[in-house]
XYZ file of C-alpha atoms in Angstrom:
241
model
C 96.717 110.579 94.110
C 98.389 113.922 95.720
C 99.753 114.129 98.635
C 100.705 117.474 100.551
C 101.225 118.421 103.927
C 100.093 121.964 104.900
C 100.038 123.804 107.852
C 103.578 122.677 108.600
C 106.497 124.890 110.719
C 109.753 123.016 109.163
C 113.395 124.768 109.369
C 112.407 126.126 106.085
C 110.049 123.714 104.310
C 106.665 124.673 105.147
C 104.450 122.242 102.646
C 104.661 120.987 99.428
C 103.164 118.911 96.129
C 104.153 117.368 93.349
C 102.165 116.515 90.040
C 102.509 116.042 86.596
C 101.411 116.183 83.438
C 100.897 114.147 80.243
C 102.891 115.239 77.291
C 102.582 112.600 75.171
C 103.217 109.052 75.531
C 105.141 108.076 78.384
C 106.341 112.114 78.458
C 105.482 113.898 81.148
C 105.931 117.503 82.768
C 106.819 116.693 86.495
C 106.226 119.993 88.672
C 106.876 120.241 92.736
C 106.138 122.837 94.453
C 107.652 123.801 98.004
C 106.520 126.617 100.660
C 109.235 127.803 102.615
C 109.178 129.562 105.640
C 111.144 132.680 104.881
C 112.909 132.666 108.579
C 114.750 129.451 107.840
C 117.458 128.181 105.347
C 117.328 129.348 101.280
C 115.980 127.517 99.198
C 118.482 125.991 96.323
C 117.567 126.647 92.686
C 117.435 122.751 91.568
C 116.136 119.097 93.799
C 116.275 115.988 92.881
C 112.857 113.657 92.289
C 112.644 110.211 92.991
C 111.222 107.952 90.879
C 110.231 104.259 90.991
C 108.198 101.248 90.239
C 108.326 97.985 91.689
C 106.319 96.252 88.947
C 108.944 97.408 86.207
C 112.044 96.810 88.623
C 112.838 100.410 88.606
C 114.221 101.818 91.786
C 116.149 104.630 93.346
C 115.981 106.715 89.764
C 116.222 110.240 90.131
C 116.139 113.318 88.012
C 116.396 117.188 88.556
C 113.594 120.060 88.374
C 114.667 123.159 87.855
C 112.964 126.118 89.787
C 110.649 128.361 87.597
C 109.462 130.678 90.000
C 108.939 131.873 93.704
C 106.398 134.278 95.030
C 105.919 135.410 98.494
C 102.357 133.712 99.391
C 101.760 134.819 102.959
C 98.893 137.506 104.233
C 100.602 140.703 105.351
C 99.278 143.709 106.928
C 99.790 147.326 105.832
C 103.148 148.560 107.402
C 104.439 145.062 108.416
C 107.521 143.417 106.786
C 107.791 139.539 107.109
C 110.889 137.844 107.073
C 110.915 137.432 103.317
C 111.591 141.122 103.003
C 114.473 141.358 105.712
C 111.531 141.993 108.435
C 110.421 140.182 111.782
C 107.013 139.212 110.736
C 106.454 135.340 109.518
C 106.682 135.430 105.835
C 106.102 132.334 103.355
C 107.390 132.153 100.338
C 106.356 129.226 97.293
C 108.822 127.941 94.896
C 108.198 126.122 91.838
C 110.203 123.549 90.144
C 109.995 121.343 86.711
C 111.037 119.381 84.156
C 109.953 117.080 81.551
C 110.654 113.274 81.752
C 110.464 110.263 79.804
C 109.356 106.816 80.955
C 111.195 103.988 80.462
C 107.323 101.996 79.969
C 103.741 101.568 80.896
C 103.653 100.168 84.692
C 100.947 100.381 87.042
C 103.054 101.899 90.000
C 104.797 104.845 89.229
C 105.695 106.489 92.908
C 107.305 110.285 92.124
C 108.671 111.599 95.714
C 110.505 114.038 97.238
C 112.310 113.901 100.824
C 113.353 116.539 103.058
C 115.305 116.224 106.063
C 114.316 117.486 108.615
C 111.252 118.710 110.551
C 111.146 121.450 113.301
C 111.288 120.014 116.444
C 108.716 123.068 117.277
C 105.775 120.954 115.576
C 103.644 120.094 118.015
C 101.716 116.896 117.003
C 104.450 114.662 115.773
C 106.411 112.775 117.912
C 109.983 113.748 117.765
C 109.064 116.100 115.175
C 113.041 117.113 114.493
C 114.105 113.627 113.230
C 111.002 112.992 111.475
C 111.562 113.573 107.385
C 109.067 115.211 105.415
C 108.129 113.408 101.875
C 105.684 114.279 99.347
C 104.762 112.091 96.512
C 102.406 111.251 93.650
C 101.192 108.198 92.251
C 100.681 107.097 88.512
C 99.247 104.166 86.579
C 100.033 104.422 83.043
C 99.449 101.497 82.106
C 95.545 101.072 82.339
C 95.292 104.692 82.257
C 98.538 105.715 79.796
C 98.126 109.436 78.996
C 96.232 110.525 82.232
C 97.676 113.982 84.269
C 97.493 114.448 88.074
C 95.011 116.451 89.670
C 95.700 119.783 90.588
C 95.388 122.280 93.565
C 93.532 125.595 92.553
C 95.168 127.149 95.618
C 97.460 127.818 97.570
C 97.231 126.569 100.883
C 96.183 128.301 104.534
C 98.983 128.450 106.504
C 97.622 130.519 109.684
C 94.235 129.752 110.987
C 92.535 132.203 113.951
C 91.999 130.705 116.961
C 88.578 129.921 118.474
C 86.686 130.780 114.854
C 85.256 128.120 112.636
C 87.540 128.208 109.825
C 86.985 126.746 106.680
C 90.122 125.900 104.504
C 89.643 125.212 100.676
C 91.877 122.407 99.621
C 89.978 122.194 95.833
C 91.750 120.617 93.168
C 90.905 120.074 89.505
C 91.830 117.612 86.833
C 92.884 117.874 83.671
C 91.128 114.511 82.372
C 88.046 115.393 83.801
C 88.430 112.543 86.570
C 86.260 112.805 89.663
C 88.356 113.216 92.953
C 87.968 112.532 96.728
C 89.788 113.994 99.087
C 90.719 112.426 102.864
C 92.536 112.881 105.817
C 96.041 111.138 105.526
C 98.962 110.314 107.369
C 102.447 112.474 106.778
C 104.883 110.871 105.193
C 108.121 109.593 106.413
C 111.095 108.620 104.432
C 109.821 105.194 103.704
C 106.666 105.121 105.892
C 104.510 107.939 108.358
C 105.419 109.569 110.681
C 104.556 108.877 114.386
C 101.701 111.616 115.948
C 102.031 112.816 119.811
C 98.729 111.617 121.816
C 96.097 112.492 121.497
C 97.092 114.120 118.056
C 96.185 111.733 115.534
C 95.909 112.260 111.566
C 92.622 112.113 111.388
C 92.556 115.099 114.314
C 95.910 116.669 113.898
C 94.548 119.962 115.703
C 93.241 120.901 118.614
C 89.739 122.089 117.920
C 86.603 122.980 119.777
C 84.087 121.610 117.233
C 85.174 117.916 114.729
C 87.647 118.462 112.549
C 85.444 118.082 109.217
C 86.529 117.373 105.632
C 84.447 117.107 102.830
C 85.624 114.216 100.463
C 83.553 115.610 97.188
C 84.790 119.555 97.810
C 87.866 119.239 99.779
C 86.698 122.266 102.239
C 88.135 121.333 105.927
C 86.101 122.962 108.666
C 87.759 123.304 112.219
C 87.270 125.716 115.267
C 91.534 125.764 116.601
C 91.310 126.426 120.124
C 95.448 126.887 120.806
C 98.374 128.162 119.884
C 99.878 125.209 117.640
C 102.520 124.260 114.789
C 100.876 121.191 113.350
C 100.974 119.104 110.429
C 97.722 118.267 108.423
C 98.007 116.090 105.267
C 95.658 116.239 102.637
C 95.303 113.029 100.416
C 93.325 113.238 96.903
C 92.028 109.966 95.049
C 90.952 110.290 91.199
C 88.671 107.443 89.940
């Protein structure tokens, strides 16, 4: 599965992924890709990616990705200058980072994250939201499935939403192998866990809305009505079977 957060208001992290893809046997192309809010801290040019797997006694491993590209992703209106640019305006920018890997074997739980430290204590549906870490991480079973490639977002993802209008958000994803995919509400992820919502938010309604939050598990389309004036963190888990 992929995991991302969207929707998020972090010191500079706004969202993120990571995937990967088959190269070969037990090779792989491991991308992540970060959206930073253009108001906060630079990002750095290289991270570091943790990888483990319990069932092969492999733990704490890291390697570095090395950023490809970065492209200011966020809607701006003629005349206005965002952040990005040296302006006022909320700007977003995405950053991409890679770098190929090889495997040490075929095991079943392959866990590829990423941590952050820390959120904006300006989120409004996490409890504590400042020392809460955000973490973003894929899964992968090689070993019943040994040259298979994550899915992939087709995408970018909404980061402003109009109050009091339906809204629908396209989360679609494809994959490479031709897998089917669901897609579900999920919690955020904390550094070795979730992260802990402020009632009545919830992960499974982590905005206020006038209408039910609605996501469709076979398109990935979320439908919501917001009804205030929110910095909220929505997390977006895909499946492939």
């Amino acid at each position: 599965f992929l995991s991302t957060p969207v929707l998020l208001n972090a010191t500079h992290i706004m969202g993120g992924e990571i995937t990967y893809q088959n190269l070969g046997t037990n090779q792989y192309l491991v991308k992540l890709v970060l959206y930073r809010d253009c108001s906060g801290i630079q990002a750095v040019t290289t991270y570091q990616i943790n990888i483990s797997s319990a069932s092969c006694g492999m733990y704490d491993s890291t390697f570095t990705v090395y950023q490809t590209s970065v492209a200011q992703i966020s809607p701006v209106c003629p005349g206005i200058v965002t952040a990005c640019n040296g302006g006022a305006a909320v700007g977003v920018e995405k950053y991409e980072y890679e770098n190929v890997i090889n495997l040490p074997g075929n095991c079943p739980d392959y866990v590829f994250s990423y941590l952050e430290c820390c959120r904006n204590n300006s989120i409004t549906n996490l409890f504590i939201s400042a020392s809460a870490q955000a973490r973003f991480e894929a899964t992968l079973n090689n070993l019943s499935t040994p040259f298979n490639s994550s899915p992939v977002f087709t995408d970018d993802p909404i980061m402003f939403l109009y109050t009091g209008t339906l809204q629908t958000i396209n989360n679609n994803a494809t994959d490479p192998d031709g897998d089917s995919l669901v897609y579900s509400l999920a919690p955020a992820l904390d550094t070795i866990g979730f992260v802990q919502y402020n009632p009545p938010y919830t992960y499974l309604n982590p905005i206020s809305s006038s209408s039910p939050i609605v996501l469709d598990p076979q398109t990935g389309i979320l439908s919501i009505t917001p009804t205030g004036s929110e910095r909220d963190v929505v997390s977006i888990l895909i499946s492939e079977y």
